[in-house]
mmCIF file of C-alpha atoms in Angstrom:
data_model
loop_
_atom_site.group_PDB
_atom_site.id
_atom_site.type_symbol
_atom_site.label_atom_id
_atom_site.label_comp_id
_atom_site.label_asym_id
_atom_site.label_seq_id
_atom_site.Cartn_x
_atom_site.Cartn_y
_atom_site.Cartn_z
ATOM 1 C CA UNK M 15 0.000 0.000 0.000
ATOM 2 C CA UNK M 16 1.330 3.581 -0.636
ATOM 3 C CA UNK M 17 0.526 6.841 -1.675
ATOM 4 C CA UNK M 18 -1.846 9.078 0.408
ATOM 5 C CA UNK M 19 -3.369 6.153 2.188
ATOM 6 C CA UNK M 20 -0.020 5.634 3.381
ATOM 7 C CA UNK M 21 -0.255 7.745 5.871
ATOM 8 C CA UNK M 22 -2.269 5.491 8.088
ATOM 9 C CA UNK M 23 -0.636 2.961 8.934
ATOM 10 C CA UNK M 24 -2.718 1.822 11.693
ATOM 11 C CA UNK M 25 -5.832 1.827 9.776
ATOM 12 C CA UNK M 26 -4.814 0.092 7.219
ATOM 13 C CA UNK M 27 -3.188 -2.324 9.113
ATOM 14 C CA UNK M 28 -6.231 -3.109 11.428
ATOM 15 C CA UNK M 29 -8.255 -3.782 8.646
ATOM 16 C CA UNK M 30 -6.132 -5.012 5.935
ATOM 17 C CA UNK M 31 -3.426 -7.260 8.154
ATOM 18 C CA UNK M 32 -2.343 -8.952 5.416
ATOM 19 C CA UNK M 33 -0.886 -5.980 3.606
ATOM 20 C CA UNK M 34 2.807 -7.084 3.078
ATOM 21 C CA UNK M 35 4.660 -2.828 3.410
ATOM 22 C CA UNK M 36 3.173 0.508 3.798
ATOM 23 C CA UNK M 37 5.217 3.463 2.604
ATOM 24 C CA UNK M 38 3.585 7.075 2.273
ATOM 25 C CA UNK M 39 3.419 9.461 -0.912
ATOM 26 C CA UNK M 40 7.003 10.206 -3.402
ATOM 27 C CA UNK M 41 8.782 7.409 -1.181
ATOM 28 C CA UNK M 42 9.929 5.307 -4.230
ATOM 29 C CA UNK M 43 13.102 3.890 -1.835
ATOM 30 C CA UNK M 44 10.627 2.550 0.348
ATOM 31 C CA UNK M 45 8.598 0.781 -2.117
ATOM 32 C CA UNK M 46 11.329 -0.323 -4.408
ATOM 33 C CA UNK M 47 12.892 -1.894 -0.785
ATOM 34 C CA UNK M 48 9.367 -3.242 -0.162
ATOM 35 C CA UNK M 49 9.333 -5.212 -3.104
ATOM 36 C CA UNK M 50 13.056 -6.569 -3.564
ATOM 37 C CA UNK M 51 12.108 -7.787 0.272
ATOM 38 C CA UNK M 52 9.358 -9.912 -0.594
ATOM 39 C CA UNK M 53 10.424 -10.510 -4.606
ATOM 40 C CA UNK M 54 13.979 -10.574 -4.572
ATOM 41 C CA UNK M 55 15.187 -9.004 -7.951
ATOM 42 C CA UNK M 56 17.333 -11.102 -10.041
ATOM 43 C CA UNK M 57 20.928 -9.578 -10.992
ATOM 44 C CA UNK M 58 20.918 -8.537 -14.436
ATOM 45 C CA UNK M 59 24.224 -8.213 -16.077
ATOM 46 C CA UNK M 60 23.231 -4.918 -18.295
ATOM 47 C CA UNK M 61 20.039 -4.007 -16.817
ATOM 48 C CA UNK M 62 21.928 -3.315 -13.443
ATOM 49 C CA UNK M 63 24.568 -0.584 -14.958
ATOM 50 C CA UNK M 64 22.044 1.890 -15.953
ATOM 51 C CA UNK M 65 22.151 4.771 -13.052
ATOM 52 C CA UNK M 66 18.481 4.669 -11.111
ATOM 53 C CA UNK M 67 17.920 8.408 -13.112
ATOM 54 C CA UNK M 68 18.864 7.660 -16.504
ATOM 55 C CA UNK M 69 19.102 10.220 -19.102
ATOM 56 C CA UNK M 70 17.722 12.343 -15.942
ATOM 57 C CA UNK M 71 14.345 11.375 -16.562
ATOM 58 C CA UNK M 72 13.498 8.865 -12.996
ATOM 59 C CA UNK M 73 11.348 6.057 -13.039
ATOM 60 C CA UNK M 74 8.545 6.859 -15.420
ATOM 61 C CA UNK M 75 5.725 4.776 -15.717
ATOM 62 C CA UNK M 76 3.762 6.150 -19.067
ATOM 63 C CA UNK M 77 3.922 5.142 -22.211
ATOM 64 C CA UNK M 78 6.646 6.649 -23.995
ATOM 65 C CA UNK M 79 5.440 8.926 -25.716
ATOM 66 C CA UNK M 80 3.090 11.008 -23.135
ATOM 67 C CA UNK M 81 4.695 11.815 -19.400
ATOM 68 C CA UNK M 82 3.120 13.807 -16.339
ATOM 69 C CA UNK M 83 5.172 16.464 -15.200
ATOM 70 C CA UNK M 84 4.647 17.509 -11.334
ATOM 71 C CA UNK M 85 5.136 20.820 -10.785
ATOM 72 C CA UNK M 86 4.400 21.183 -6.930
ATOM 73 C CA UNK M 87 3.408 19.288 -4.188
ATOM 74 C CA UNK M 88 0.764 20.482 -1.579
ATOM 75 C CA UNK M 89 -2.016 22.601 -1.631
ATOM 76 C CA UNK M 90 -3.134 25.888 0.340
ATOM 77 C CA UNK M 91 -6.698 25.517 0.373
ATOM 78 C CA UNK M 92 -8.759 23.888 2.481
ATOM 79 C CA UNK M 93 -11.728 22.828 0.768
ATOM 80 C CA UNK M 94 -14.026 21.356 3.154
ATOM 81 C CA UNK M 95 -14.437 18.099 1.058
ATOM 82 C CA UNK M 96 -11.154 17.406 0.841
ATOM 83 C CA UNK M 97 -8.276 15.555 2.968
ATOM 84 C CA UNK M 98 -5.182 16.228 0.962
ATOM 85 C CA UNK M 99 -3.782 19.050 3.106
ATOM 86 C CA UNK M 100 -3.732 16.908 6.282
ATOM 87 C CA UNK M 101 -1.825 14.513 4.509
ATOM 88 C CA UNK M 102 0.541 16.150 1.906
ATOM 89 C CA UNK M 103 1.053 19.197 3.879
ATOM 90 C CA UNK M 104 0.869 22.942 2.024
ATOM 91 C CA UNK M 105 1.863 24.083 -1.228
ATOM 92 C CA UNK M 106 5.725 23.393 -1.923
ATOM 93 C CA UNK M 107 6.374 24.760 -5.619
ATOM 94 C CA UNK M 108 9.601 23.113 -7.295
ATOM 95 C CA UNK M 109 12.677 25.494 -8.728
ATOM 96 C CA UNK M 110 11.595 26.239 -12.374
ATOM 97 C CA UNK M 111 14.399 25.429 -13.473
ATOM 98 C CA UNK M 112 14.556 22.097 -12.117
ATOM 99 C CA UNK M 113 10.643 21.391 -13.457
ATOM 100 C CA UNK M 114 11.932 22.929 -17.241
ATOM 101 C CA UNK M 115 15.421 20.749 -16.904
ATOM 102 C CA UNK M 116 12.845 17.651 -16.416
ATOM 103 C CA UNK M 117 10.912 18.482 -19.317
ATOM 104 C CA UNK M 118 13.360 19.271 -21.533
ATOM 105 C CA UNK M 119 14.622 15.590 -20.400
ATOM 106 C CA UNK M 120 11.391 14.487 -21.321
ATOM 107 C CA UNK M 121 11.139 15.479 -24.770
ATOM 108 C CA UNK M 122 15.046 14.248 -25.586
ATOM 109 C CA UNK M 123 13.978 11.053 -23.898
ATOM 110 C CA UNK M 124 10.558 10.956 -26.924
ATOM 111 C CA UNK M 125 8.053 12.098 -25.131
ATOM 112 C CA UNK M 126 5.477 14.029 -27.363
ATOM 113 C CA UNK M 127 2.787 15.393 -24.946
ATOM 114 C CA UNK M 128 3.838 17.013 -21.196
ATOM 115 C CA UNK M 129 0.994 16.672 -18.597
ATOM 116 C CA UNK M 130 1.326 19.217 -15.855
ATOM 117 C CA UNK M 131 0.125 18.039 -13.033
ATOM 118 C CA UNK M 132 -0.030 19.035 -9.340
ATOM 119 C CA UNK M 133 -2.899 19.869 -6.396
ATOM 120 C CA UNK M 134 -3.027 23.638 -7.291
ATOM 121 C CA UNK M 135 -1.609 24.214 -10.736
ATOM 122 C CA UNK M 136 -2.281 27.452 -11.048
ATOM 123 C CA UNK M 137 -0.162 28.169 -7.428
ATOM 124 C CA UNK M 138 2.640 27.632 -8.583
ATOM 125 C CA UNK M 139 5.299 29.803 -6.540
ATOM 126 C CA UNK M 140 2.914 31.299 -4.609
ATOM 127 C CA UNK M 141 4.785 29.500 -1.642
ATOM 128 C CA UNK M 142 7.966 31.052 -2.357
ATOM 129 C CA UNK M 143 6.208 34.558 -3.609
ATOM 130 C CA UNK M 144 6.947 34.085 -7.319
ATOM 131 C CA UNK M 145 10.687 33.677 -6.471
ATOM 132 C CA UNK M 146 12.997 34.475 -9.824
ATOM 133 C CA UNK M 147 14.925 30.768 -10.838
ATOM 134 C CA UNK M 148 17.294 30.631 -13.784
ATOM 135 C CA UNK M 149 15.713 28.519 -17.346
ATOM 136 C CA UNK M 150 18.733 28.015 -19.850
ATOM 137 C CA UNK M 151 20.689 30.649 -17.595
ATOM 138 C CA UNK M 152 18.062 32.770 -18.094
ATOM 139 C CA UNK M 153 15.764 34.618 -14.975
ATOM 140 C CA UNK M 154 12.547 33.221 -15.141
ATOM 141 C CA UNK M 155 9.701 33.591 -12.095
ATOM 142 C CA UNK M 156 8.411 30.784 -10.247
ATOM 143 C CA UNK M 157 4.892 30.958 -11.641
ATOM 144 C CA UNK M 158 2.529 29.366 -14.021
ATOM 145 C CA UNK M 159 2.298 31.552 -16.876
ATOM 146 C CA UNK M 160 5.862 32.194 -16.953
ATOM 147 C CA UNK M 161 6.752 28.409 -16.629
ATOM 148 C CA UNK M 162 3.624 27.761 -19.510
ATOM 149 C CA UNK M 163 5.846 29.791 -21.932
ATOM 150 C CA UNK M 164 9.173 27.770 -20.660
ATOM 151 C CA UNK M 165 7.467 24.699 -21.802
ATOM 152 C CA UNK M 166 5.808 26.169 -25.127
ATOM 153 C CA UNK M 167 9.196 26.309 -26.334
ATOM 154 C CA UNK M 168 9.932 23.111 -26.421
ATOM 155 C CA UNK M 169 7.919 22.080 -29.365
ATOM 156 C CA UNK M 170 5.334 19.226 -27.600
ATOM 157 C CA UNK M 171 2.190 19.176 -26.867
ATOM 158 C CA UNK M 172 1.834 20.722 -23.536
ATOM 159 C CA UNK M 173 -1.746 19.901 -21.008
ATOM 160 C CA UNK M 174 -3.187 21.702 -17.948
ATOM 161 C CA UNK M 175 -4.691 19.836 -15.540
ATOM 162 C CA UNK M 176 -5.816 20.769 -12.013
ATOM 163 C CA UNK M 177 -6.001 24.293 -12.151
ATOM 164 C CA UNK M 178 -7.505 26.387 -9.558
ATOM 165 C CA UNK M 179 -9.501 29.171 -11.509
ATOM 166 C CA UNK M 180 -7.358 32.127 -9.900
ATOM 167 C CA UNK M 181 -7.888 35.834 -11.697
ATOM 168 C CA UNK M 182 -4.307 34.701 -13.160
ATOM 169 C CA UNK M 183 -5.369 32.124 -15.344
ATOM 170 C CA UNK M 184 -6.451 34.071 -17.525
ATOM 171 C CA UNK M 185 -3.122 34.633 -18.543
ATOM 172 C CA UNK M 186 -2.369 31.321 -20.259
ATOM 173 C CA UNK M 187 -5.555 31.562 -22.481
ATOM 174 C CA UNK M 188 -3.855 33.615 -25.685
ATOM 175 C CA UNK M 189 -0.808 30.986 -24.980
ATOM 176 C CA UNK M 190 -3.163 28.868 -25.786
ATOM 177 C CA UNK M 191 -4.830 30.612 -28.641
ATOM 178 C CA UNK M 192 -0.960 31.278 -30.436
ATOM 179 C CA UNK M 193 -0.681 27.282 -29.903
ATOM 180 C CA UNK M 194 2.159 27.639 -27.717
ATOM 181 C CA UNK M 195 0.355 25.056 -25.070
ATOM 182 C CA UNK M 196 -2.767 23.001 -25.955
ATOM 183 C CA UNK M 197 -6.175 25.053 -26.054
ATOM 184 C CA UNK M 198 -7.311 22.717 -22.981
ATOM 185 C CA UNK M 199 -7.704 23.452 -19.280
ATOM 186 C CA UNK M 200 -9.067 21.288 -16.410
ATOM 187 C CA UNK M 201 -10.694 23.578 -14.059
ATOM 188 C CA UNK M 202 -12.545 21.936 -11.270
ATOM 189 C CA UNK M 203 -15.573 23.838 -10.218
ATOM 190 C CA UNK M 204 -17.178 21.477 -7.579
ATOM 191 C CA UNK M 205 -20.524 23.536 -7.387
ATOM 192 C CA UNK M 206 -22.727 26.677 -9.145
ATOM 193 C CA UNK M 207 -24.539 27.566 -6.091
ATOM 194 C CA UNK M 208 -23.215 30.193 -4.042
ATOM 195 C CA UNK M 209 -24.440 28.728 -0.583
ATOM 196 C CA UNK M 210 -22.880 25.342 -1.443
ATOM 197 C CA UNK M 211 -19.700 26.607 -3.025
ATOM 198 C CA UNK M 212 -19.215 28.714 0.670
ATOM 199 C CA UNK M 213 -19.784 25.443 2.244
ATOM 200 C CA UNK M 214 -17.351 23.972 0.435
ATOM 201 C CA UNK M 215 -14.878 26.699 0.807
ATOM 202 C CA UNK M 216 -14.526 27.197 -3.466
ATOM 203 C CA UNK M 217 -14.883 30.270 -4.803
ATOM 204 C CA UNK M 218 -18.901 31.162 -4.511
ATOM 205 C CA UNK M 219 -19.798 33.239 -7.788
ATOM 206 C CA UNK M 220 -21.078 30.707 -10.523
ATOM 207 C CA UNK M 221 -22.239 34.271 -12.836
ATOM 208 C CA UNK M 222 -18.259 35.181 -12.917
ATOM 209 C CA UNK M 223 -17.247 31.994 -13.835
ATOM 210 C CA UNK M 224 -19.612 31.841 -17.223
ATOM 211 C CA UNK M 225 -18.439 35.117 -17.709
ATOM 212 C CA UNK M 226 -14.766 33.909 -17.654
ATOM 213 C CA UNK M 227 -15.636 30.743 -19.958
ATOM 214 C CA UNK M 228 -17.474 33.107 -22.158
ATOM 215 C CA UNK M 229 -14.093 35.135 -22.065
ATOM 216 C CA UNK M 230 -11.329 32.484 -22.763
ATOM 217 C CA UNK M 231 -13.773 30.823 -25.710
ATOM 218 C CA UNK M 232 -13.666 34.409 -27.068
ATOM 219 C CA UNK M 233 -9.572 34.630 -26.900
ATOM 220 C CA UNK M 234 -9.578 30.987 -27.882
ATOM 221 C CA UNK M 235 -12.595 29.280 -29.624
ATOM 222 C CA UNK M 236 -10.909 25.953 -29.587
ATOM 223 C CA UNK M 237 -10.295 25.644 -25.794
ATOM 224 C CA UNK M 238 -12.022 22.720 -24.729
ATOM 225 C CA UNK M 239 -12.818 22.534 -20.711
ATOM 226 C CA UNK M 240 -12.856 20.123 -18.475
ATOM 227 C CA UNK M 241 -14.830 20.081 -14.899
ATOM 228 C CA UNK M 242 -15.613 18.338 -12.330
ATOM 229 C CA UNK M 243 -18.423 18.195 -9.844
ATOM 230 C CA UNK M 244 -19.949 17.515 -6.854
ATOM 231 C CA UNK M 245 -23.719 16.119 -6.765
ATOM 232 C CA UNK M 246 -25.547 15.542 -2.788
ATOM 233 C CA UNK M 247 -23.270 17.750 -1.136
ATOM 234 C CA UNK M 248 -24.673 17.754 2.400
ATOM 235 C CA UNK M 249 -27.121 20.255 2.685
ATOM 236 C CA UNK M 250 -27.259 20.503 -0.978
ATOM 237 C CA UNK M 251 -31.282 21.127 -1.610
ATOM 238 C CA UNK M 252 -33.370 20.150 -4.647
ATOM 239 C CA UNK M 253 -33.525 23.506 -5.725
ATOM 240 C CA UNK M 254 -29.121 24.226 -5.306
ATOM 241 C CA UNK M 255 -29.042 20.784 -7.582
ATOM 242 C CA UNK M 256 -31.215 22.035 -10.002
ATOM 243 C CA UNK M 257 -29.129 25.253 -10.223
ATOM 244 C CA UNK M 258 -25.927 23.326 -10.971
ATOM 245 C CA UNK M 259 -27.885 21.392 -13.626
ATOM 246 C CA UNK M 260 -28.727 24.942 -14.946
ATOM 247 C CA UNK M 261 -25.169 25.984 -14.889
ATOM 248 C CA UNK M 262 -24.287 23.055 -16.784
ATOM 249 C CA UNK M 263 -26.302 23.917 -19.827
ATOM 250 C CA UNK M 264 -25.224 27.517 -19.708
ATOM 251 C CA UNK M 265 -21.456 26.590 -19.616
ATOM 252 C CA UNK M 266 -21.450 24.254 -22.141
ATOM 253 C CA UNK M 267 -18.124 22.555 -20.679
ATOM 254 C CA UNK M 268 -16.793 19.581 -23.079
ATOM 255 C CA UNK M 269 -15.436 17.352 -20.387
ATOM 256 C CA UNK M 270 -17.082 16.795 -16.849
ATOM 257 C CA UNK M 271 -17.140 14.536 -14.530
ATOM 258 C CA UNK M 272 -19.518 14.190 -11.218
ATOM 259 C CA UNK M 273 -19.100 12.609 -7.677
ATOM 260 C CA UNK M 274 -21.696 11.835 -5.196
ATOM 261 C CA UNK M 275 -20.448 13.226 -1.834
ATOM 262 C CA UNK M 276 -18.452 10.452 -0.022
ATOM 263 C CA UNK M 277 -17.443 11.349 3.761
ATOM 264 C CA UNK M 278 -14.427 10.582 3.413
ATOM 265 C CA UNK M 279 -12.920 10.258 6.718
ATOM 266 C CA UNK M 280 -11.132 13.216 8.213
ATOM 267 C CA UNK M 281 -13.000 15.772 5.861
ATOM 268 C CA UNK M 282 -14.580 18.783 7.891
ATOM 269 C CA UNK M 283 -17.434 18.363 5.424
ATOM 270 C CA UNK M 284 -18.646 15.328 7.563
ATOM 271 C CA UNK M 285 -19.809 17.506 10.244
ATOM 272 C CA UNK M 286 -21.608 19.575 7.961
ATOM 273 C CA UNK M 287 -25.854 19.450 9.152
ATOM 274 C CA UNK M 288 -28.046 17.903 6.438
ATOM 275 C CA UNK M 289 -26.299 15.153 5.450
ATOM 276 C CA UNK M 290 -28.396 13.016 2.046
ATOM 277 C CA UNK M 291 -29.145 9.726 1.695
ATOM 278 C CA UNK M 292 -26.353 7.386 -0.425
ATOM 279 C CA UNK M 293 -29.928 7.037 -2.518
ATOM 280 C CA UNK M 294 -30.095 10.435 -2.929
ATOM 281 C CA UNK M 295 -26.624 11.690 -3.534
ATOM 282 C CA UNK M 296 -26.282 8.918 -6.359
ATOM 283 C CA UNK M 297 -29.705 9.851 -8.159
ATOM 284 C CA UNK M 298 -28.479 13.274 -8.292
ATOM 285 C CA UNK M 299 -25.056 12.316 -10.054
ATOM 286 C CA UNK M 300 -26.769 9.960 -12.516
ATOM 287 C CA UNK M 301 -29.125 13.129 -12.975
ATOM 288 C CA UNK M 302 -26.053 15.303 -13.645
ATOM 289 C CA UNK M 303 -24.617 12.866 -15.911
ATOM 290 C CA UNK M 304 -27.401 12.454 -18.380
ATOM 291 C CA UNK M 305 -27.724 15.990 -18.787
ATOM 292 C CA UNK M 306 -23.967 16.616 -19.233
ATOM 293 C CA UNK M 307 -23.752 13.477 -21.175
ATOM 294 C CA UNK M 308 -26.109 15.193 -23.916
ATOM 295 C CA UNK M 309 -24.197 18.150 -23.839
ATOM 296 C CA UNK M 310 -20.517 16.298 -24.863
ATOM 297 C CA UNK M 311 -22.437 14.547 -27.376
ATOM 298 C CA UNK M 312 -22.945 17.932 -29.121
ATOM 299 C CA UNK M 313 -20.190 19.262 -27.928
ATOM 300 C CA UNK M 314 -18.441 16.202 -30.265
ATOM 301 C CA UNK M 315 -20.635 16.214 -32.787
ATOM 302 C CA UNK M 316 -19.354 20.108 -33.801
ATOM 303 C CA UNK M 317 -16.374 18.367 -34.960
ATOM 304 C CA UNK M 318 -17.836 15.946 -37.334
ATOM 305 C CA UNK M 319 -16.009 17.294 -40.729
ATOM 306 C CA UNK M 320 -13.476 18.146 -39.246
ATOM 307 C CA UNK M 321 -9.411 17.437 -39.890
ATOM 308 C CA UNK M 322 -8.223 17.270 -36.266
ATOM 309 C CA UNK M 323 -4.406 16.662 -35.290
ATOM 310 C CA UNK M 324 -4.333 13.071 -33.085
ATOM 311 C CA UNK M 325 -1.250 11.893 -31.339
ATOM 312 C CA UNK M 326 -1.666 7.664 -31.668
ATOM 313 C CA UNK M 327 -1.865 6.289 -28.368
ATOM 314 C CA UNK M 328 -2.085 2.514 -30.129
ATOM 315 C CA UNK M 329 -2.867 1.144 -33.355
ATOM 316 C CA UNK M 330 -6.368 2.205 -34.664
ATOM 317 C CA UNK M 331 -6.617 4.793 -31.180
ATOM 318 C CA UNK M 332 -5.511 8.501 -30.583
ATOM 319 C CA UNK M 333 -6.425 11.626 -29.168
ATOM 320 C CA UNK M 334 -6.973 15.065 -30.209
ATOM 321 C CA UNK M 335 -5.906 18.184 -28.536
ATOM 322 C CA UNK M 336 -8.932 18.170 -26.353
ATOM 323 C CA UNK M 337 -8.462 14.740 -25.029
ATOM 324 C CA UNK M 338 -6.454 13.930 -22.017
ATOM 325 C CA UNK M 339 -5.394 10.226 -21.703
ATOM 326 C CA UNK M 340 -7.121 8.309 -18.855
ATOM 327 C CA UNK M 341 -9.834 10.607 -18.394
ATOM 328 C CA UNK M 342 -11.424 11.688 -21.498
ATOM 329 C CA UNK M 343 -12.442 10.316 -24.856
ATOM 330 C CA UNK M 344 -10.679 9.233 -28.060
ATOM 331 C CA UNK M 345 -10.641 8.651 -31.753
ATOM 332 C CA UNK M 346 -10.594 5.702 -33.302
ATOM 333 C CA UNK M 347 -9.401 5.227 -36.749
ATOM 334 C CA UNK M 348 -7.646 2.539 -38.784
ATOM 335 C CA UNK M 349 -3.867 2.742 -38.511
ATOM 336 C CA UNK M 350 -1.224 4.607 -37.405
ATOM 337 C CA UNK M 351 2.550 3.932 -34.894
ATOM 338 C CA UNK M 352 2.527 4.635 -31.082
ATOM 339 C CA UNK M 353 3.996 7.741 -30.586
ATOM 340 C CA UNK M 354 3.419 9.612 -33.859
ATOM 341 C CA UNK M 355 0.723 12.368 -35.146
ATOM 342 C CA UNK M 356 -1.534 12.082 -38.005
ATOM 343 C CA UNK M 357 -4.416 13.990 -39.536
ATOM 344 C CA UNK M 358 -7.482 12.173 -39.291
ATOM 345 C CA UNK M 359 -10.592 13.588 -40.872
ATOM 346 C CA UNK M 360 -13.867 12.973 -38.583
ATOM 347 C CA UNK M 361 -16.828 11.149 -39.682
ATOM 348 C CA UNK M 362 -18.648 10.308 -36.531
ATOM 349 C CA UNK M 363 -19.400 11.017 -33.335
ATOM 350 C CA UNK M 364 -20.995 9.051 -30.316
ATOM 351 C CA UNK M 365 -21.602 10.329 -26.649
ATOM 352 C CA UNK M 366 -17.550 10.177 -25.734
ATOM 353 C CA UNK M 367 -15.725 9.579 -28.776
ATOM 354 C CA UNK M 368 -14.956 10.505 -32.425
ATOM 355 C CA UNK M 369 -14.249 7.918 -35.466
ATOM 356 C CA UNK M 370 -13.008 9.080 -38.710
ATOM 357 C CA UNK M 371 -10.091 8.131 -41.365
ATOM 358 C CA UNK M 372 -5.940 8.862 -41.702
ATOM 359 C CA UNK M 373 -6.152 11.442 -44.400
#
């Protein structure tokens, strides 16, 4: 067992006492140990003369030609939902230089699409005030738009995920619309209602955030945006549910997903009054998903006729600039190497993915 869950040892322990090691988040010593105690590794004559950080890349566990690239650890907030604080501690932002030095490693190593990754994105340096680092032996500031234009130059496909929707992010959207980073950004907005999004501790004006969408489509028509959402908060009413529903057909977002509230142990959340029945909370996501699932659909459909760029994730499988691996949709199409782009013109759409032809 590792990662977050890691961190409670006794726990798991008590209930899961057959559990062989349990090491806590980034400690891949510990687990590497933990396995090489139970599963002895064989000596391998070549294998075992290539330094643990070749070519200065680590121990990456993507396919080759797509890697996530962490650019902080932590997070500030403390969303009322959410345990990750209390167990990865605040924001701590990594040197630029050391995060462009990775990716640089990255892309000399074959790698054709960065994912940027962390708990806050778009808080980058806030921990160490925007602190100037050196890129190429050049000054560069620790923060996300500066380090979005670092990694523009490197001539890959470069993804957004996690980003807090600070005033700031507005920034990267014309980076996006010069195709310096890919005209995609995963913003999580939990909630539209301004009660719920208070209770939540999430920024509590749904109006300003269409306006904002309305604003980056307008810089960049080709942004696609990905959410996600809580359904059955507690204390959520009918009404507050039917206002997120209403938000959802304003927005238009292309990518969403929904949760029903879980109590997840530890969360402040818990203590929250008007707790809803499992029933409930889980009619209201399937509610939320039928109407967003309509919504993709069309969302998809807009791009039937259309010649889209596709990186080939596998024979006959790919995906377009506004498809994130894991978590979104792809195209299918006959053809095509791991690793490279093609063109493929679009014939089809269903509710999550596009078919069409190499051209």
């Amino acid at each position: 067992m590792t990662g977050c869950l890691g961190s409670k040892d006794d726990l798991i322990r008590t209930r899961h006492p057959s559990v062989l090691a349990i090491t806590g988040p980034h400690d891949t010593p510990g687990v590497m140990n933990a396995v090489h105690a139970h599963l002895p590794k064989p000596h391998d004559p070549y294998i075992d003369l290539v330094p643990a950080s070749f070519s200065g890349i680590g121990i990456k566990l993507t396919p080759r030609h797509y890697a996530y690239l962490k650019i902080s650890e932590g997070c500030n907030h403390r969303c009322t939902f959410c345990i990750i604080p209390s167990m990865r501690g605040d924001l701590v932002s990594r040197p630029i230089g050391e995060v462009v030095q990775e990716a640089e490693n990255l892309v000399k190593a074959g790698v054709k699409e960065l994912l940027v990754i962390s708990q806050d994105t778009s808080a980058y340096g806030v921990d160490v005030k925007y602190r100037t680092g050196f890129v190429r032996g050049k000054p560069l500031k620790t923060r996300m738009v500066e380090l979005c234009r670092a990694l523009g130059d490197l001539g890959v496909w470069v993804r957004l995920h996690y980003v807090y929707p600070y005033p700031h992010v507005d920034e990267v959207i014309p980076l996006m619309a010069e195709g310096k980073i890919l005209p995609y950004l995963d913003v999580p907005f939990q909630h539209a209602s301004p009660r719920i999004l208070k209770l939540m501790k999430r920024p509590a004006n749904a109006e300003k955030v269409l306006d904002r969408v309305r604003a980056w489509r307008a810089i960049c028509p080709e942004i696609t945006i990905r959410s996600t959402f809580i359904a059955g908060f507690p204390g959520e009413t009918e009404a507050e549910f039917e206002e997120l529903l209403g938000f959802l057909e304003e927005a238009q977002l292309d990518r969403v997903g929904c949760f029903a509230y879980s109590p997840v142990e530890g969360a402040a959340a818990n203590d929250l009054p008007g707790a809803l029945p499992d029933e409930v909370r889980e009619e209201r996501r399937r509610r939320f998903m039928e109407t967003q699932e309509g919504i993709s659909a069309g969302r998809l459909k807009s791009k039937v006729g259309k010649t889209l760029d596709v990186l080939v994730d596998e024979p006959g499988v790919g995906r377009s600039k506004a498809d994130a691996p894991e978590i979104d949709g792809v195209v299918h199409f006959s053809g095509g190497k791991p690793g490279e782009f093609v063109k493929v013109a679009i014939d089809r759409a269903d509710a999550h993915d596009l078919h069409g032809r190499l051209v």
